[in-house]
Coordinates of C-alpha atoms in Angstrom, one line a residue:
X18 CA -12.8 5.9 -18.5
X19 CA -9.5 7.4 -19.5
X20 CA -5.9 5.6 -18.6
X21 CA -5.8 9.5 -17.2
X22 CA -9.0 9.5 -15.0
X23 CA -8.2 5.5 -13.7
X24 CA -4.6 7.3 -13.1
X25 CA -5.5 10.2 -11.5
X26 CA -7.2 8.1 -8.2
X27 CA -3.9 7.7 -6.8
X28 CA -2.1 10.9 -5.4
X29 CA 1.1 11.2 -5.3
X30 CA 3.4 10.4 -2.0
X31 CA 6.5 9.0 -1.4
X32 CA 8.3 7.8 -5.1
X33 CA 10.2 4.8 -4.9
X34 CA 13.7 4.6 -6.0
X35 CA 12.5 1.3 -8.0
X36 CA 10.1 -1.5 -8.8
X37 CA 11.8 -3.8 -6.1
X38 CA 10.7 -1.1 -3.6
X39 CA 7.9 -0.5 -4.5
X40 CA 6.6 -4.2 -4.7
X41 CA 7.8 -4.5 -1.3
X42 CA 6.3 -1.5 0.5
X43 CA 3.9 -2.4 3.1
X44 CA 2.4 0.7 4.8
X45 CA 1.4 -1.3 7.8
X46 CA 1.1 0.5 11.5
X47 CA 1.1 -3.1 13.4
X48 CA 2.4 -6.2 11.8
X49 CA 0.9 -8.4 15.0
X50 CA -2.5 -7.4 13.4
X51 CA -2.1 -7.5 9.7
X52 CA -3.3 -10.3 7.4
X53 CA -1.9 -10.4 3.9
X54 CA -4.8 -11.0 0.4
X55 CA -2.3 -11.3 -2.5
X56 CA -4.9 -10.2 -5.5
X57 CA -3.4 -11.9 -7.9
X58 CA -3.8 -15.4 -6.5
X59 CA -7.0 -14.3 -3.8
X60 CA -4.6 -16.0 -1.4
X61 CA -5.3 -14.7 2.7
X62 CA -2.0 -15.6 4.5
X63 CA -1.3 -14.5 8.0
X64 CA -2.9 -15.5 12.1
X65 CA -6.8 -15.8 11.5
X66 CA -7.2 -14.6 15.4
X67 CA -6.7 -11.6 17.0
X68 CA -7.2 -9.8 20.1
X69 CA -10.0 -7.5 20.9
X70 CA -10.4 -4.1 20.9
X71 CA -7.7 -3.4 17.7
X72 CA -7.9 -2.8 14.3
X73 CA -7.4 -5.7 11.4
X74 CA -5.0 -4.7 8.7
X75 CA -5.7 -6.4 5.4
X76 CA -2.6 -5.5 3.1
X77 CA -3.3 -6.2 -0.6
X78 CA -0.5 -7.0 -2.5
X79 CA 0.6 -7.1 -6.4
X80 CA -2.3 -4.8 -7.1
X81 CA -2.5 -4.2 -11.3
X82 CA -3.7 -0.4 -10.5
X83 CA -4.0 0.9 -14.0
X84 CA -6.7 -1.7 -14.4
X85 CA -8.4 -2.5 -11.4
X86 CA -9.5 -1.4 -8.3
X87 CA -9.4 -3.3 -5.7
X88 CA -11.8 -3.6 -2.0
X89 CA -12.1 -5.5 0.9
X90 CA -15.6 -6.4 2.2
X91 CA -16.3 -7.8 5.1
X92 CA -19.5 -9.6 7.0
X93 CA -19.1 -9.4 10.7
X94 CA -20.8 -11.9 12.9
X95 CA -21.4 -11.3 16.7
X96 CA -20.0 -14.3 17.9
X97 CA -22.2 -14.2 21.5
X98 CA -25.3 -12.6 20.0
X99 CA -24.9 -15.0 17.2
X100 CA -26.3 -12.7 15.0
X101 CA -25.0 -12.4 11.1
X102 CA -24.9 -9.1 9.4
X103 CA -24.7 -8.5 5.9
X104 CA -21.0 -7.2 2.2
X105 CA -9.1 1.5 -16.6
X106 CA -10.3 2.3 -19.3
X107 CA -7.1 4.2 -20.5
X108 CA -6.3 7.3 -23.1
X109 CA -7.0 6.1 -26.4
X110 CA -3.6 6.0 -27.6
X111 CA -3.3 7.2 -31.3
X112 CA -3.2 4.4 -33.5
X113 CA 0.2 5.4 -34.9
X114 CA 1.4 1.9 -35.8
X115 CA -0.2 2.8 -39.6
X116 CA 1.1 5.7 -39.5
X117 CA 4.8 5.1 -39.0
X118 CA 4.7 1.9 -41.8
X119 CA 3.0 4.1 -43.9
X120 CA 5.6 6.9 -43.5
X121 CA 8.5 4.6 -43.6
X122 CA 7.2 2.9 -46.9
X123 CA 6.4 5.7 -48.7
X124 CA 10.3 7.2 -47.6
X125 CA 11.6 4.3 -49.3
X126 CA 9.4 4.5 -52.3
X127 CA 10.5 8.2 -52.6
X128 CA 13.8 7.3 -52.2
X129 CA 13.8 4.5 -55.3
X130 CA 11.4 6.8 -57.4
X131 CA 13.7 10.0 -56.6
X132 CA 15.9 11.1 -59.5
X133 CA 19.5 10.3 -58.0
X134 CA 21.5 13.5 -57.4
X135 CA 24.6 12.4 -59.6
X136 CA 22.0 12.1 -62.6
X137 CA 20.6 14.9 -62.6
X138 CA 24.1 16.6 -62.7
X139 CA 25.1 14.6 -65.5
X140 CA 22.6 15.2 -67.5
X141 CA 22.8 19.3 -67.0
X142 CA 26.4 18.4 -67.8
X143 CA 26.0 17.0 -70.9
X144 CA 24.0 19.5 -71.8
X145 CA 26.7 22.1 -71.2
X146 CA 29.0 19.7 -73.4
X147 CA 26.6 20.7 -76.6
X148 CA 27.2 24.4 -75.9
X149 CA 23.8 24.9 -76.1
X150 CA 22.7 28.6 -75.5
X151 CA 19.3 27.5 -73.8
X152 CA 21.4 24.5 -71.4
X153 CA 23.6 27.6 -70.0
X154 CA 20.8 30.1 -69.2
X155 CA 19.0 27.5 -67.5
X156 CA 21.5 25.8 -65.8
X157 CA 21.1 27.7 -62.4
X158 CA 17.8 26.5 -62.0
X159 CA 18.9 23.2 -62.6
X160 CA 21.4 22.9 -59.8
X161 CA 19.0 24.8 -57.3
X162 CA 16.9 21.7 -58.3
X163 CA 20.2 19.4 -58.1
X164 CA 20.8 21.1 -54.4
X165 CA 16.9 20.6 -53.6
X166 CA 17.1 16.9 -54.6
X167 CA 20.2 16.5 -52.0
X168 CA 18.8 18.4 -49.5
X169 CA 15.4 16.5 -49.7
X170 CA 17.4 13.4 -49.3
X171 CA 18.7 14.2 -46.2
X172 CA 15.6 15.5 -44.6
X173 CA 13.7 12.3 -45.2
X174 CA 16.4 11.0 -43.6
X175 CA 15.8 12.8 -40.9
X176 CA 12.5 12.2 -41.1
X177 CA 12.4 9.2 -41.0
X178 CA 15.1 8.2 -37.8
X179 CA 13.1 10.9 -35.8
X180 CA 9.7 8.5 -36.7
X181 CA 11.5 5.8 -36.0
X182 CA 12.8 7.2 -32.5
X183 CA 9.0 7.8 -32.0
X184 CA 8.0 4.2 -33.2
X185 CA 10.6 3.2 -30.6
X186 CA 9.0 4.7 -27.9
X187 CA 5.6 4.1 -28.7
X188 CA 6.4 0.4 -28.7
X189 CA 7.4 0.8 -25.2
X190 CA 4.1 2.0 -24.0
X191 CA 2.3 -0.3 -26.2
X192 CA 4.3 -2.9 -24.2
X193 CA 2.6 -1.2 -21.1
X194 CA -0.7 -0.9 -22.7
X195 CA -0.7 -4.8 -23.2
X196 CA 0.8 -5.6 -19.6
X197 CA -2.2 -3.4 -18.3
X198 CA -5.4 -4.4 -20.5
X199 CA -4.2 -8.1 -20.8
X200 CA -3.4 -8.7 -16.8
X201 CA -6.2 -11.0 -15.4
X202 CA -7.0 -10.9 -12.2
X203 CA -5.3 -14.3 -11.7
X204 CA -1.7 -13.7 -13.0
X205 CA 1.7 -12.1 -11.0
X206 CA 1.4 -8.6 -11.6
X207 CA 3.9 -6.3 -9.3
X208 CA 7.4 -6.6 -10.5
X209 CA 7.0 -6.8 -14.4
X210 CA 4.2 -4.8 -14.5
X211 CA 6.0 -1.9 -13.0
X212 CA 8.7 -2.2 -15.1
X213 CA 6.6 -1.9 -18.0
X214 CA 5.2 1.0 -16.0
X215 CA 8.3 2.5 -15.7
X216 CA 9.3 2.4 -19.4
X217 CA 6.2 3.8 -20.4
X218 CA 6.8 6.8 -18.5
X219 CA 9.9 6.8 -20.4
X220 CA 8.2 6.6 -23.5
X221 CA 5.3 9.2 -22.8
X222 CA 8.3 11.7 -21.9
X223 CA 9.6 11.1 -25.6
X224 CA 6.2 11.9 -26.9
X225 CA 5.5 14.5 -24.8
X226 CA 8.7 16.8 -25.2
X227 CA 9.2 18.7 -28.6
X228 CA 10.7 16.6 -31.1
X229 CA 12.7 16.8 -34.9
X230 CA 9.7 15.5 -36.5
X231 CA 8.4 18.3 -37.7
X232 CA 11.0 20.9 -38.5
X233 CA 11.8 18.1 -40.9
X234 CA 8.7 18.4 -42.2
X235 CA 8.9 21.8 -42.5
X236 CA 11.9 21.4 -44.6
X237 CA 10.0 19.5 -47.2
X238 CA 7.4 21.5 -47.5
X239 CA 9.8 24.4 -47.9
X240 CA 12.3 22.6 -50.6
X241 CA 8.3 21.6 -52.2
X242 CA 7.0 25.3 -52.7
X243 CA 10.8 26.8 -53.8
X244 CA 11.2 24.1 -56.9
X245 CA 7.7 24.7 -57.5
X246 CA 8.0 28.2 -58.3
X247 CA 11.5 27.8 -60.5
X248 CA 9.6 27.7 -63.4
X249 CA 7.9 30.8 -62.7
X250 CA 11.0 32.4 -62.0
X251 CA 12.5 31.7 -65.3
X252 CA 9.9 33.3 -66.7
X253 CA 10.7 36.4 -64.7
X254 CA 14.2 36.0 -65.1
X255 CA 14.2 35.7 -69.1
X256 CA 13.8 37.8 -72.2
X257 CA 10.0 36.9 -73.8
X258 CA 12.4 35.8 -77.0
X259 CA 14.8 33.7 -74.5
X260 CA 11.6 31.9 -73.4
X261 CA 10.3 31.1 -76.6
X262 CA 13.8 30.1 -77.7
X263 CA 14.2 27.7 -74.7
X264 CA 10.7 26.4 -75.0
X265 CA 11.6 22.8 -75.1
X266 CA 14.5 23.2 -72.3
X267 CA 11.8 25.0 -70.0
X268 CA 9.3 22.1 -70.5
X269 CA 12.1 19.9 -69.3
X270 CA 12.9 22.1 -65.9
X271 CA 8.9 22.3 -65.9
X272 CA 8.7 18.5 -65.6
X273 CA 11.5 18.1 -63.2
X274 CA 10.5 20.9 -61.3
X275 CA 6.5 19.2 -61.0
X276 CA 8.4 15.3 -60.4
X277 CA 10.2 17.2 -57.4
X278 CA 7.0 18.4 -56.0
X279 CA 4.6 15.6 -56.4
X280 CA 7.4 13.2 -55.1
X281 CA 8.1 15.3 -52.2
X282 CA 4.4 15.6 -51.0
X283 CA 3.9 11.8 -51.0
X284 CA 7.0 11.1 -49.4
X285 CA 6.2 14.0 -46.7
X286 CA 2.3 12.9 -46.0
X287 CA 3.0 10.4 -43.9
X288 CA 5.1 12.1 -41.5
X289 CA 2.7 15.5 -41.8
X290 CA 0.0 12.8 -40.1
X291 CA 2.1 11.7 -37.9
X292 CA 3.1 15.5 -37.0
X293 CA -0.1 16.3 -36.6
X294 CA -1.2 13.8 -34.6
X295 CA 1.6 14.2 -32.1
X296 CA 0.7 18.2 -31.3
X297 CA -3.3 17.0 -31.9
X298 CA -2.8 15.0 -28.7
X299 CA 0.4 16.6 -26.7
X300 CA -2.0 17.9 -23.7
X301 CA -3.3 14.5 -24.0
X302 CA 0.0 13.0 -23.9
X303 CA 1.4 15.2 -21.3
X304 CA -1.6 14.3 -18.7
X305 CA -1.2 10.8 -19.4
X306 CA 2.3 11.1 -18.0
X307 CA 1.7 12.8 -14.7
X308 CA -0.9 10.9 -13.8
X309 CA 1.3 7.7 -14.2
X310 CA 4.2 9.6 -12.5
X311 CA 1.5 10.0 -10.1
X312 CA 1.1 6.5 -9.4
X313 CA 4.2 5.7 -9.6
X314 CA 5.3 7.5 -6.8
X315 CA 2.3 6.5 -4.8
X316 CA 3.5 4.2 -2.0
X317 CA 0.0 2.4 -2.0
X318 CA -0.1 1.8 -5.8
X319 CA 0.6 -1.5 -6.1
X320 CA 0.1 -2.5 -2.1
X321 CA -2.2 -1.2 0.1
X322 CA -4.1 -1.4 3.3
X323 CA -7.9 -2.1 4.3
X324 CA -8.6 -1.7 7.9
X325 CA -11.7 -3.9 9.3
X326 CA -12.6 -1.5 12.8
X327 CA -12.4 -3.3 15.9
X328 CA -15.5 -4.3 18.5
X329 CA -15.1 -4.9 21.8
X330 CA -17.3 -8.0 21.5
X331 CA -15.7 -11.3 20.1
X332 CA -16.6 -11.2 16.1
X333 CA -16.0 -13.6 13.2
X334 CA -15.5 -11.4 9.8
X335 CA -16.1 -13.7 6.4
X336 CA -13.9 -11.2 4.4
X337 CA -14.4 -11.1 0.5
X338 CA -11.9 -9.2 -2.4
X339 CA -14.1 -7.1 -4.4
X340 CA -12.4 -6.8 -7.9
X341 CA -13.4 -4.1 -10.4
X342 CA -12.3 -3.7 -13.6
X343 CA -11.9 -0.2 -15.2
X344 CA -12.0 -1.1 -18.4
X345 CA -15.5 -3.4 -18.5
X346 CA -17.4 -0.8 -16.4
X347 CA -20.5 -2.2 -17.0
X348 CA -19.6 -5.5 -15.5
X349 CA -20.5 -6.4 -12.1
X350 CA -17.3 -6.2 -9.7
X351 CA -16.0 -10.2 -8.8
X352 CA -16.0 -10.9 -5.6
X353 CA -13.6 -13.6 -4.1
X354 CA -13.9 -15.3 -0.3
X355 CA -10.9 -15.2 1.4
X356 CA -12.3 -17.0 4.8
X357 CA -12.5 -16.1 8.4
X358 CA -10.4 -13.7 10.5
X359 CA -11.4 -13.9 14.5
X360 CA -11.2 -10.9 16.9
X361 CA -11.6 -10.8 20.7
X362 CA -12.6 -14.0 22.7
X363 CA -16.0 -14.6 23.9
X364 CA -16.5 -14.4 27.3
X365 CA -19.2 -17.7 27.8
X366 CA -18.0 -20.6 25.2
X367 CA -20.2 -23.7 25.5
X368 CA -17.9 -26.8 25.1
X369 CA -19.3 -30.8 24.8
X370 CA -17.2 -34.2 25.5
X371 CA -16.8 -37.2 27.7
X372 CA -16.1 -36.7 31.6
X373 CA -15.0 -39.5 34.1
X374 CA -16.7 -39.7 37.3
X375 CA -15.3 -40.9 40.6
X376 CA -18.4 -40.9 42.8
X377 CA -18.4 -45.0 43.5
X378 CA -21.8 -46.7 42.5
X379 CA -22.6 -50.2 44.1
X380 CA -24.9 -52.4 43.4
X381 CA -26.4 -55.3 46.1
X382 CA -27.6 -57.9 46.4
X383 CA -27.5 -61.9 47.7
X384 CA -24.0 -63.7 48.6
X385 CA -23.7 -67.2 50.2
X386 CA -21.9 -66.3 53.2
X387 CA -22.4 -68.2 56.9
X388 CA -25.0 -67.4 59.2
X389 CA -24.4 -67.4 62.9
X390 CA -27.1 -69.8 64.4
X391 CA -27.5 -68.4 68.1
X392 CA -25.4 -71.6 69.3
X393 CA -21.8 -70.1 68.6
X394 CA -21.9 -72.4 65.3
X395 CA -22.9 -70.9 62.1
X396 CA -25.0 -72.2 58.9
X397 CA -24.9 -71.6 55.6
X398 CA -26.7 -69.1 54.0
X399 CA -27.5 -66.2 51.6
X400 CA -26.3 -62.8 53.4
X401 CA -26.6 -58.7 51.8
X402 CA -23.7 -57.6 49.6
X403 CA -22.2 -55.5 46.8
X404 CA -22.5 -57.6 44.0
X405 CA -20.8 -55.2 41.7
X406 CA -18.5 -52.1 42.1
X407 CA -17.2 -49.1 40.4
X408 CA -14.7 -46.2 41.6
X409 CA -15.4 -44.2 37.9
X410 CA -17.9 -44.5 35.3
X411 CA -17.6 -42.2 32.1
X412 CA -20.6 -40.1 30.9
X413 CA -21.1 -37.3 28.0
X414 CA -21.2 -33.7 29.2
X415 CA -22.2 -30.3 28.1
X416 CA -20.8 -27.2 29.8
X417 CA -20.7 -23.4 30.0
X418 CA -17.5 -21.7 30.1
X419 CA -17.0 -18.2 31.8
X420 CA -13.1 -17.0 31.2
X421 CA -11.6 -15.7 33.8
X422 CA -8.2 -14.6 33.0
X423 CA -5.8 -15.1 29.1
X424 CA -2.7 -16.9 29.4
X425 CA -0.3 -16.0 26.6
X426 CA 0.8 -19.7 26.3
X427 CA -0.9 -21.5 23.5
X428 CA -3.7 -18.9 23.4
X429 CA -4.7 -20.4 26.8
X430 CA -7.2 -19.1 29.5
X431 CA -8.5 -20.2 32.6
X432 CA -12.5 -20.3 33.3
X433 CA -15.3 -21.3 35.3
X434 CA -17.4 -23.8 33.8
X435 CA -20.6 -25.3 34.8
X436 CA -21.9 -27.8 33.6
X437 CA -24.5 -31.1 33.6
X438 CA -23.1 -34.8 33.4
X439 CA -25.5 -37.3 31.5
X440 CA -25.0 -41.2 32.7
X441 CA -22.7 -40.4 35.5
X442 CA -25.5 -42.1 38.0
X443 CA -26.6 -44.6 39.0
X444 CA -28.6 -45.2 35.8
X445 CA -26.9 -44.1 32.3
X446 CA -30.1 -41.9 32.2
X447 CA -28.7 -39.9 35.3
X448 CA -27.9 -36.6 35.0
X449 CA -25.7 -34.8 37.4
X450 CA -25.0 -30.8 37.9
X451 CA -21.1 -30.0 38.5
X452 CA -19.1 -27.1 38.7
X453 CA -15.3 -26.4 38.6
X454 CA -12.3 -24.6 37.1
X455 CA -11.7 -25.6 33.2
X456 CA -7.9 -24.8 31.4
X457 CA -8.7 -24.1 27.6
X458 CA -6.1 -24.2 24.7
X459 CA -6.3 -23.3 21.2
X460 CA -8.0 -19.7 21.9
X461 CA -10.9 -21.8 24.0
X462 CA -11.0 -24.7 21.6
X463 CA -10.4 -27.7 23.9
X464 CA -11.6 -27.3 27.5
X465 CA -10.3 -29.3 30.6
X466 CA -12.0 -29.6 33.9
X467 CA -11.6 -30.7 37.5
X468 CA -15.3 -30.7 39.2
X469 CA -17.3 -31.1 41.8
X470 CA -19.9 -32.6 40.8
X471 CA -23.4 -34.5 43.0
X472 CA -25.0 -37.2 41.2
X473 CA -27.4 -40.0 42.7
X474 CA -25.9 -43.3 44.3
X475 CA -27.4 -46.2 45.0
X476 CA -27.8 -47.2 49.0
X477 CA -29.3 -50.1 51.2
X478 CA -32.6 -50.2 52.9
X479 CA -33.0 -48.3 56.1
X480 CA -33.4 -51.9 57.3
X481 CA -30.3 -53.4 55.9
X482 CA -26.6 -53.7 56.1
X483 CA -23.7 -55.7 54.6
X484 CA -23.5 -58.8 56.0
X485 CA -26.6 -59.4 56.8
X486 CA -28.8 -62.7 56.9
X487 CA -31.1 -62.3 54.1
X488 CA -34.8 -63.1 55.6
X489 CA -36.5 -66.2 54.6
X490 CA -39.3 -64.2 53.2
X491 CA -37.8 -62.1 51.2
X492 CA -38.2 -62.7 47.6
X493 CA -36.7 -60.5 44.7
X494 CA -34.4 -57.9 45.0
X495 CA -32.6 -56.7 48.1
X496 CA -34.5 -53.2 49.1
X497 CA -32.4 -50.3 48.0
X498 CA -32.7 -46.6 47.6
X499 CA -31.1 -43.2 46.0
X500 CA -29.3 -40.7 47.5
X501 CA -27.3 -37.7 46.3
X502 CA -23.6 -37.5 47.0
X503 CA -20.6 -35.1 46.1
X504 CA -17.1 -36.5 44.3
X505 CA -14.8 -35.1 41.7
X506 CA -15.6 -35.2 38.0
X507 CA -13.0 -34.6 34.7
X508 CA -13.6 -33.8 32.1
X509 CA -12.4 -33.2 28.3
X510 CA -14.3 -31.1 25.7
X511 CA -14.3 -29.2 22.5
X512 CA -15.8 -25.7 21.8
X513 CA -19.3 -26.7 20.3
X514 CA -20.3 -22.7 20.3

């Protein structure tokens, strides 16, 4: 895939006035329901419960677009059915790094191998000193290559600052290029990277728009073919008997002329390439750019949202980030758990934990005690009574919550619970039904409750009483039975389902 292609998936919308603004731009309708995944960490900040019947914003933030695209998957549970349901390649920028050395290297070996101006006049000079015939006829054509010699000077000059200018900029997007293919998933992306965005854009507008490069060029070329046809000219311009008699001059402007021409195409190669590469790739270039203008204007690039769709029933969503790189697309997308986010409240919660009961048990049996002996006197003896009494005894219990109405304090509500109380008896084998109102905390996590509660007791014989003169006969234990009687239970438990 092309840096133009991975660009071109984010439309334009609002552009930001800079990096700081657009690192901090979260398009979020409801901030009471948002949760926040920074990608570069796979860090889920925010409340992990929220009401029913609304959608959950995830914002993604520091997003690397050019490289990655980024997802939120999510694996919704039904918390009462308890049921589980399944969840850049860019532009191949020119190499112009070779390019530029090369042209900057071979302008300097031109420059060192180029016969200096100053000379080349002296020696035409000198020449004209002898008053040699041949040295005056051919003089003109040894200042046009004097002039062509100075003028090539300057446009390899030229040349080479508007190479350098282009070197310059494509530094700058190489700068980008690295931010973008060497960002992991795991390092702080937003503000630097943008900037590096931002100069690239820069950059790509340098290469983009027409540049000095190659009327330069053109220049050489031009000062290559006009010294290269001087010795033709003289030719032309000269008798047949003026040629012969210069013979040995016209070999030296021959030379020259030939050292001007081979010099200037080597020195000129270079920055032909590079020419030609620029206006080889300018549409290239040019849809590069608007796509990253693009994308840099798009108030999402770099933090967006996910929306996870409400359900009226209470839900647990195990949310994932789902991390795909443009570049390697043949690899498998990473996927990264972020942990739970809660929606709605179940209407039945079942909640265990100790209860106190205040239904009294008793147990009886013999007491020394006096005995009235039918003569207004009274004896000694063993009479019926409690032997051992308790106004609470403490049992485990297991209830069923039904809410009733929210309270906005503490994520509170109020319920009904019912519920069965295990060693609340008479026996720790007892088990007693109870009903009553229950407070919860905690978005129904701890549960307290005042109930009403029966449970069996232990009573006397039909043919006993306290007090009572234990008969002679009796041996064993004192005759008792069980009866079931109503008191107040409390209780204190924690959300088990």
């Amino acid at each position: 895939m092309t840096l133009g292609a991975a660009l071109h998936c984010f439309a334009p919308l609002v552009h930001a006035a800079s990096c700081a603004d657009r690192c901090n731009v979260v398009p979020v309708t409801d901030p009471e329901m948002t949760v926040t995944v920074d990608v570069t960490t796979q860090k889920l900040t925010g409340r992990r419960s929220f009401p029913s019947g609304a959608d959950i914003q995830v914002v993604l933030r520091n997003k690397n677009p050019f490289r990655y695209e980024y997802s939120i998957a999510a694996e919704t549970q039904f918390v009462e059915r308890d049921t589980l349901r399944a969840g850049l390649g860019f532009l191949s920028f020119p190499n112009i790094d070779k390019l530029l050395s090369d042209a900057e290297e071979d302008a300097t070996e031109s420059a060192a191998k180029v016969t200096p101006v100053q000379k080349a006049a002296a020696a035409w000079t000198k020449g004209a000193q002898s008053n040699d015939q041949c040295v005056t006829l051919l003089a003109p054509y040894g200042e046009r290559i004097d002039r062509a010699y100075e003028q090539r000077a300057n446009a390899l000059e030229a040349a080479k600052a508007a190479a350098e200018q282009l070197n310059a900029s494509k530094a700058q997007y190489l700068k980008f290029h690295k931010a973008v293919t060497d960002a992991k998933v795991t390092t702080a992306a937003c503000p630097s990277l943008c900037e590096s965005a931002e100069g690239a854009e820069q950059a790509l507008g340098q290469l983009v728009k027409p540049n000095d490069l190659q009327r330069h060029v053109t220049k050489l070329s031009e000062l290559k073919t006009s010294v290269e046809a001087i010795p033709a000219q003289i030719r032309m311009d000269l008798s047949e008997a003026q040629v012969k008699q210069c013979a040995a001059r016209l070999a030296i402007v021959a030379a020259k002329s030939s050292d001007f021409a081979k010099q200037t195409a080597q020195a000129s190669s270079a920055f032909e390439e590079l020419a030609k590469e620029l206006k080889d790739n300018q549409e290239s270039y040019a849809k590069t750019l608007a796509d990253l203008q693009g994308t840099l204007a798009s108030a999402s690039a770099f933090n967006s949202v996910e929306v996870i769709q409400s359900h009226d029933e209470a839900v647990v969503h195990k949310i994932s980030l789902v991390v795909k790189d443009r570049l390697n697309t043949k690899e498998p997308a990473q996927v990264f758990a972020l942990g739970e986010l809660r929606a709605g409240r179940p209407a039945l919660t079942f909640s265990v934990g100790p209860g106190l009961s205040f239904i009294d048990q008793k147990e009886f049996g013999r007491q020394a005690g006096m005995i009235p002996d039918g003569s207004g006197g009274a004896t000694l003896g063993s009479v019926v009574a409690v032997t051992d009494e308790a106004s609470t005894k403490l049992a485990f219990v297991g209830q069923l919550n039904a809410r009733v109405v929210d309270i906005p304090w503490q994520d509170s509500a109020v319920h009904v619970s019912f519920g069965a109380a295990i060693g609340s008896g008479e026996s720790d084998g007892d088990i007693g039904l109870y009903l009553g109102p229950s407070f919860s905390m905690r978005r129904d996590l701890v549960f307290l409750t005042l109930a009403y509660h029966y449970q069996e007791t232990r009573k006397l014989g039909q043919t006993f009483s306290l007090g009572q003169p234990v008969p002679a006969d009796l041996e064993g234990e004192i005759p008792t039975s069980t009866k079931r009687v109503g008191g107040l239970l409390l209780t204190l438990t924690i959300k088990a389902r």
